[in-house]
Amino acid sequence: MNYQFTIIVPIYNEEDNLERLEKELSRYISNTQTATRILLVNDGSKDRSQVLIEAICQRNEAFHFLQFAENRGLSAAIKAGFDHVDTPLLGYMDSDLQTSPEDFDLLLEHIGAYDLVTGVRADRKDSFVKNMSSLIANKIRRTFTHDGMDDTGCPLKVIKTDYAKRIPMFKGLHRFLPAMILLQNGKIIQIPVRHFPRTAGQAKFGLWNRLFGPLVDCFAYLWMKKKYINYTIANKG
């Protein structure tokens, strides 16, 4: 099949979610008009996730996986996905299914005119502390990046692959993907998507890595913005 779109799904200790993840993603790729494949990135899980991932990939031709030798974090898992994708478009979502793969179609409607389309979670189904810490973190990030995005933590994005592969990832940079597209003079937009409560597994981010960690990362982004190399080839022979 001539695949056009790859969905990257980072996974860390999510054995309780993987059966439902397989069903939801299988339903999506059967119904969408965009030829889609799935790349499951196991970020060094210590539970039975890898056994289940391999079984899923054996059952489904469009499913593939990468397995890290050790836990390296969400940004590393996303970076590995970027490095191994060979379709013109790529997407990213979490394995906890607090967002629905069906909403990728909402984002894909806009990717022709933009280089990154990110979801913004409408009516979030998280705790008060989680919602408030994310709200504060997003305000801080917007102050530093001026990217205009309200919810860069939303784990539902579509990016043109050539732009994604030029992003110089570092730990924590998954929160700055729209800003990194802007550094390439790309166009970005946010689209409302649905949000659901987590029904299995445990959240991997707490107050520190949702609020204080991103504040430190903002200074790393400013350094990178100052040093970032961007160029356009006018001609070659």
C-alpha angles and dihedrals in degrees: 000000000000098000117202102178135041122195112209114207117187112207130195120167095332101137092135092057102043100085091054091042090056092050095048095046093044090052091049097050090047093054106034121095090221115085101241137187129188128229114195112198113199106206096204097293116195096202129065094289095114094052090051093044092054091049091050092051092049090054097045124052093201094054122089134166146209120203121203118217088226140003109284103164139255097290091053091050091051091046091052089051091051090050094052102040116106101177123100092244132038134188136194132210138160122254093232091080094226082138124045123237087219088073090065085083089062089055095042090058088070104036093092092069096033138050096216128024116187130188122237112208111240117205095001116218097211134111121278092251093050093047094047095046090050091048092052093044091051092050091051092048093049089052090057101037105029087212093141092225119140100196116022088160090069104117095218117090140145120205134177103250097229089058093046093052091055093057110109097219125208131171109293095017093116085085090057102049095117091049091050090054089052089054086060089052088250127149123246137187137176124224127191114251134179124267129205136191118262107256101183140020127021132286113253097208127071135177094288099052093037098049117010097034093056090050090060090044090057090068090050088052092051090052091049092047090054092049099035116129116216127167143160124218109229097184142343137189 
